[in-house]
Structure formats: structure tokens, C-alpha cells
């Protein structure tokens, strides 16, 4: 892709850049998207109930690590501590974190409560 040479025009003593209409429209669409993104970010940051998490956490879950383990480690809990807080057996928690068992709805609700996250964050 070659970069076109800059064309300018002077009107009323001011110099202006001449941009093909398609390029101008693409730039305007990009600006519109940036404005929308900024509004969404501002809305999230202004919500005191919204927990912001490091990208590393999201990356680990997206990379296939079990969300329960990732959240547990993020919260600084040992597996035995989480198991006790969720009132489940440590071996059961281990099976969930290792993907050997899916975890019952009841157990996942308890784990979510102990980690202060929603069940949706764990599945």
C-alpha cells in the first residue's frame, strides 16, 4: 500500500489538506467509534459497583485456565481456604478447578459468593 502524496489547498490565507472522500469517511467512522468507546469506558469507571480486573486475569481465563482457580488466586486464597469458605470438600474444589467435575449449581453459587463474583464469572 502506497501513501498518497499530501495535497493542500490555500483558501482565504489558510492552508488545508485535501483528503479523498472515502478516506475522510473512514477517519470520521474511526473517530465516532473512539467517542463511543470513551463513553462506555467513562460509564464503567463511574459505576462504583463495577470491579475492574487486570487484563492478565482475563487472559488466563481466555487461555483455558479454569475461572475458579484464576479468581481464587486473584483473591489471594489457598484452595483449602476457598473450600472452607464455600462449605465444600477441598477434593471437590480440586476436581472443579482441574475440570474433572463441572460443579453443581449449589457448589458454584457457594464458590461465587466466597469469591465475591457472580456465577457467570465462573463458567
PDB file of C-alpha atoms in Angstrom:
ATOM      1  CA  UNK A   1       0.000   0.000   0.000  1.00  0.00           C
ATOM      2  CA  UNK A   2       1.468   3.315  -1.022  1.00  0.00           C
ATOM      3  CA  UNK A   3       0.869   6.528   0.836  1.00  0.00           C
ATOM      4  CA  UNK A   4      -0.530   9.205  -1.442  1.00  0.00           C
ATOM      5  CA  UNK A   5       1.350  12.483  -1.502  1.00  0.00           C
ATOM      6  CA  UNK A   6      -0.243  15.206   0.568  1.00  0.00           C
ATOM      7  CA  UNK A   7      -2.276  17.652  -1.434  1.00  0.00           C
ATOM      8  CA  UNK A   8      -3.014  21.046   0.001  1.00  0.00           C
ATOM      9  CA  UNK A   9      -5.105  23.990  -0.991  1.00  0.00           C
ATOM     10  CA  UNK A  10      -4.999  27.534   0.310  1.00  0.00           C
ATOM     11  CA  UNK A  11      -8.289  29.310   0.867  1.00  0.00           C
ATOM     12  CA  UNK A  12      -8.590  32.706   2.474  1.00  0.00           C
ATOM     13  CA  UNK A  13      -4.950  32.620   3.509  1.00  0.00           C
ATOM     14  CA  UNK A  14      -5.322  29.279   5.356  1.00  0.00           C
ATOM     15  CA  UNK A  15      -3.778  26.050   4.137  1.00  0.00           C
ATOM     16  CA  UNK A  16      -5.977  22.927   4.113  1.00  0.00           C
ATOM     17  CA  UNK A  17      -5.199  19.271   3.470  1.00  0.00           C
ATOM     18  CA  UNK A  18      -7.181  17.633   0.691  1.00  0.00           C
ATOM     19  CA  UNK A  19      -8.331  14.122   1.592  1.00  0.00           C
ATOM     20  CA  UNK A  20     -10.254  11.742  -0.668  1.00  0.00           C
ATOM     21  CA  UNK A  21     -13.860  11.456   0.490  1.00  0.00           C
ATOM     22  CA  UNK A  22     -13.561   7.718   1.223  1.00  0.00           C
ATOM     23  CA  UNK A  23     -10.554   8.380   3.481  1.00  0.00           C
ATOM     24  CA  UNK A  24     -12.371  11.222   5.227  1.00  0.00           C
ATOM     25  CA  UNK A  25     -15.394   8.985   5.872  1.00  0.00           C
ATOM     26  CA  UNK A  26     -13.149   6.207   7.213  1.00  0.00           C
ATOM     27  CA  UNK A  27     -11.467   8.689   9.563  1.00  0.00           C
ATOM     28  CA  UNK A  28     -14.852  10.022  10.684  1.00  0.00           C
ATOM     29  CA  UNK A  29     -16.074   6.477  11.405  1.00  0.00           C
ATOM     30  CA  UNK A  30     -12.936   5.793  13.443  1.00  0.00           C
ATOM     31  CA  UNK A  31     -13.486   8.993  15.444  1.00  0.00           C
ATOM     32  CA  UNK A  32     -17.138   8.059  16.037  1.00  0.00           C
ATOM     33  CA  UNK A  33     -16.059   4.624  17.313  1.00  0.00           C
ATOM     34  CA  UNK A  34     -13.461   6.214  19.603  1.00  0.00           C
ATOM     35  CA  UNK A  35     -16.073   8.591  21.034  1.00  0.00           C
ATOM     36  CA  UNK A  36     -18.420   5.657  21.687  1.00  0.00           C
ATOM     37  CA  UNK A  37     -15.608   3.619  23.284  1.00  0.00           C
ATOM     38  CA  UNK A  38     -14.695   6.568  25.515  1.00  0.00           C
ATOM     39  CA  UNK A  39     -18.326   6.926  26.628  1.00  0.00           C
ATOM     40  CA  UNK A  40     -18.516   3.234  27.510  1.00  0.00           C
ATOM     41  CA  UNK A  41     -15.242   3.390  29.438  1.00  0.00           C
ATOM     42  CA  UNK A  42     -16.399   6.512  31.287  1.00  0.00           C
ATOM     43  CA  UNK A  43     -19.680   4.795  32.208  1.00  0.00           C
ATOM     44  CA  UNK A  44     -17.852   1.733  33.550  1.00  0.00           C
ATOM     45  CA  UNK A  45     -15.367   3.818  35.535  1.00  0.00           C
ATOM     46  CA  UNK A  46     -18.156   5.892  37.082  1.00  0.00           C
ATOM     47  CA  UNK A  47     -20.004   2.787  38.333  1.00  0.00           C
ATOM     48  CA  UNK A  48     -18.854   2.211  41.925  1.00  0.00           C
ATOM     49  CA  UNK A  49     -20.165  -1.364  41.867  1.00  0.00           C
ATOM     50  CA  UNK A  50     -18.061  -2.289  38.839  1.00  0.00           C
ATOM     51  CA  UNK A  51     -14.942  -4.266  39.712  1.00  0.00           C
ATOM     52  CA  UNK A  52     -12.071  -3.678  37.346  1.00  0.00           C
ATOM     53  CA  UNK A  53      -9.715  -6.606  36.969  1.00  0.00           C
ATOM     54  CA  UNK A  54      -6.275  -6.849  35.418  1.00  0.00           C
ATOM     55  CA  UNK A  55      -6.039  -7.980  31.811  1.00  0.00           C
ATOM     56  CA  UNK A  56      -3.843 -10.872  32.971  1.00  0.00           C
ATOM     57  CA  UNK A  57      -6.856 -12.395  34.760  1.00  0.00           C
ATOM     58  CA  UNK A  58      -8.988 -12.181  31.639  1.00  0.00           C
ATOM     59  CA  UNK A  59      -6.133 -13.544  29.528  1.00  0.00           C
ATOM     60  CA  UNK A  60      -5.698 -16.569  31.788  1.00  0.00           C
ATOM     61  CA  UNK A  61      -9.404 -17.431  31.670  1.00  0.00           C
ATOM     62  CA  UNK A  62      -9.493 -16.834  27.916  1.00  0.00           C
ATOM     63  CA  UNK A  63      -6.451 -19.074  27.594  1.00  0.00           C
ATOM     64  CA  UNK A  64      -8.339 -22.003  29.079  1.00  0.00           C
ATOM     65  CA  UNK A  65      -7.497 -21.907  32.784  1.00  0.00           C
ATOM     66  CA  UNK A  66     -10.450 -22.699  34.992  1.00  0.00           C
ATOM     67  CA  UNK A  67     -12.136 -19.480  36.165  1.00  0.00           C
ATOM     68  CA  UNK A  68     -12.498 -20.760  39.742  1.00  0.00           C
ATOM     69  CA  UNK A  69      -8.734 -21.240  40.055  1.00  0.00           C
ATOM     70  CA  UNK A  70      -7.955 -17.909  38.400  1.00  0.00           C
ATOM     71  CA  UNK A  71     -10.376 -15.984  40.626  1.00  0.00           C
ATOM     72  CA  UNK A  72      -9.205 -17.858  43.739  1.00  0.00           C
ATOM     73  CA  UNK A  73      -5.595 -16.978  43.032  1.00  0.00           C
ATOM     74  CA  UNK A  74      -6.544 -13.393  42.167  1.00  0.00           C
ATOM     75  CA  UNK A  75      -8.309 -13.114  45.530  1.00  0.00           C
ATOM     76  CA  UNK A  76      -5.181 -14.488  47.221  1.00  0.00           C
ATOM     77  CA  UNK A  77      -6.902 -17.562  48.606  1.00  0.00           C
ATOM     78  CA  UNK A  78      -5.495 -21.044  49.020  1.00  0.00           C
ATOM     79  CA  UNK A  79      -7.704 -23.871  47.788  1.00  0.00           C
ATOM     80  CA  UNK A  80      -8.378 -25.055  51.346  1.00  0.00           C
ATOM     81  CA  UNK A  81      -9.479 -21.556  52.329  1.00  0.00           C
ATOM     82  CA  UNK A  82     -11.897 -21.332  49.430  1.00  0.00           C
ATOM     83  CA  UNK A  83     -13.247 -24.810  50.068  1.00  0.00           C
ATOM     84  CA  UNK A  84     -13.894 -23.918  53.716  1.00  0.00           C
ATOM     85  CA  UNK A  85     -15.468 -20.569  52.818  1.00  0.00           C
ATOM     86  CA  UNK A  86     -17.733 -22.288  50.280  1.00  0.00           C
ATOM     87  CA  UNK A  87     -18.513 -25.195  52.632  1.00  0.00           C
ATOM     88  CA  UNK A  88     -17.395 -27.799  50.112  1.00  0.00           C
ATOM     89  CA  UNK A  89     -14.766 -30.522  50.292  1.00  0.00           C
ATOM     90  CA  UNK A  90     -11.280 -29.492  49.187  1.00  0.00           C
ATOM     91  CA  UNK A  91     -11.136 -32.557  46.933  1.00  0.00           C
ATOM     92  CA  UNK A  92     -14.375 -31.458  45.236  1.00  0.00           C
ATOM     93  CA  UNK A  93     -12.958 -27.966  44.662  1.00  0.00           C
ATOM     94  CA  UNK A  94      -9.816 -29.519  43.210  1.00  0.00           C
ATOM     95  CA  UNK A  95     -11.923 -31.625  40.833  1.00  0.00           C
ATOM     96  CA  UNK A  96     -13.779 -28.499  39.709  1.00  0.00           C
ATOM     97  CA  UNK A  97     -10.603 -26.481  39.186  1.00  0.00           C
ATOM     98  CA  UNK A  98      -8.988 -29.341  37.249  1.00  0.00           C
ATOM     99  CA  UNK A  99     -12.041 -29.757  35.019  1.00  0.00           C
ATOM    100  CA  UNK A 100     -12.793 -33.263  36.253  1.00  0.00           C
ATOM    101  CA  UNK A 101     -16.211 -32.218  37.574  1.00  0.00           C
ATOM    102  CA  UNK A 102     -18.402 -29.349  36.427  1.00  0.00           C
ATOM    103  CA  UNK A 103     -19.552 -28.418  39.934  1.00  0.00           C
ATOM    104  CA  UNK A 104     -23.166 -28.435  40.980  1.00  0.00           C
ATOM    105  CA  UNK A 105     -25.210 -25.266  40.799  1.00  0.00           C
ATOM    106  CA  UNK A 106     -25.278 -25.169  44.594  1.00  0.00           C
ATOM    107  CA  UNK A 107     -21.489 -25.538  44.863  1.00  0.00           C
ATOM    108  CA  UNK A 108     -20.847 -22.934  42.161  1.00  0.00           C
ATOM    109  CA  UNK A 109     -23.149 -20.462  43.937  1.00  0.00           C
ATOM    110  CA  UNK A 110     -21.223 -21.010  47.169  1.00  0.00           C
ATOM    111  CA  UNK A 111     -17.872 -20.631  45.422  1.00  0.00           C
ATOM    112  CA  UNK A 112     -19.071 -17.466  43.679  1.00  0.00           C
ATOM    113  CA  UNK A 113     -20.236 -15.991  46.981  1.00  0.00           C
ATOM    114  CA  UNK A 114     -16.936 -16.845  48.662  1.00  0.00           C
ATOM    115  CA  UNK A 115     -15.030 -15.174  45.808  1.00  0.00           C
ATOM    116  CA  UNK A 116     -17.429 -12.188  45.627  1.00  0.00           C
ATOM    117  CA  UNK A 117     -18.170 -12.792  41.947  1.00  0.00           C
ATOM    118  CA  UNK A 118     -21.234 -13.880  40.013  1.00  0.00           C
ATOM    119  CA  UNK A 119     -21.729 -17.491  38.969  1.00  0.00           C
ATOM    120  CA  UNK A 120     -21.473 -16.253  35.390  1.00  0.00           C
ATOM    121  CA  UNK A 121     -17.872 -15.225  36.111  1.00  0.00           C
ATOM    122  CA  UNK A 122     -17.072 -18.861  36.940  1.00  0.00           C
ATOM    123  CA  UNK A 123     -18.496 -20.607  33.888  1.00  0.00           C
TER     124      UNK A 123
END
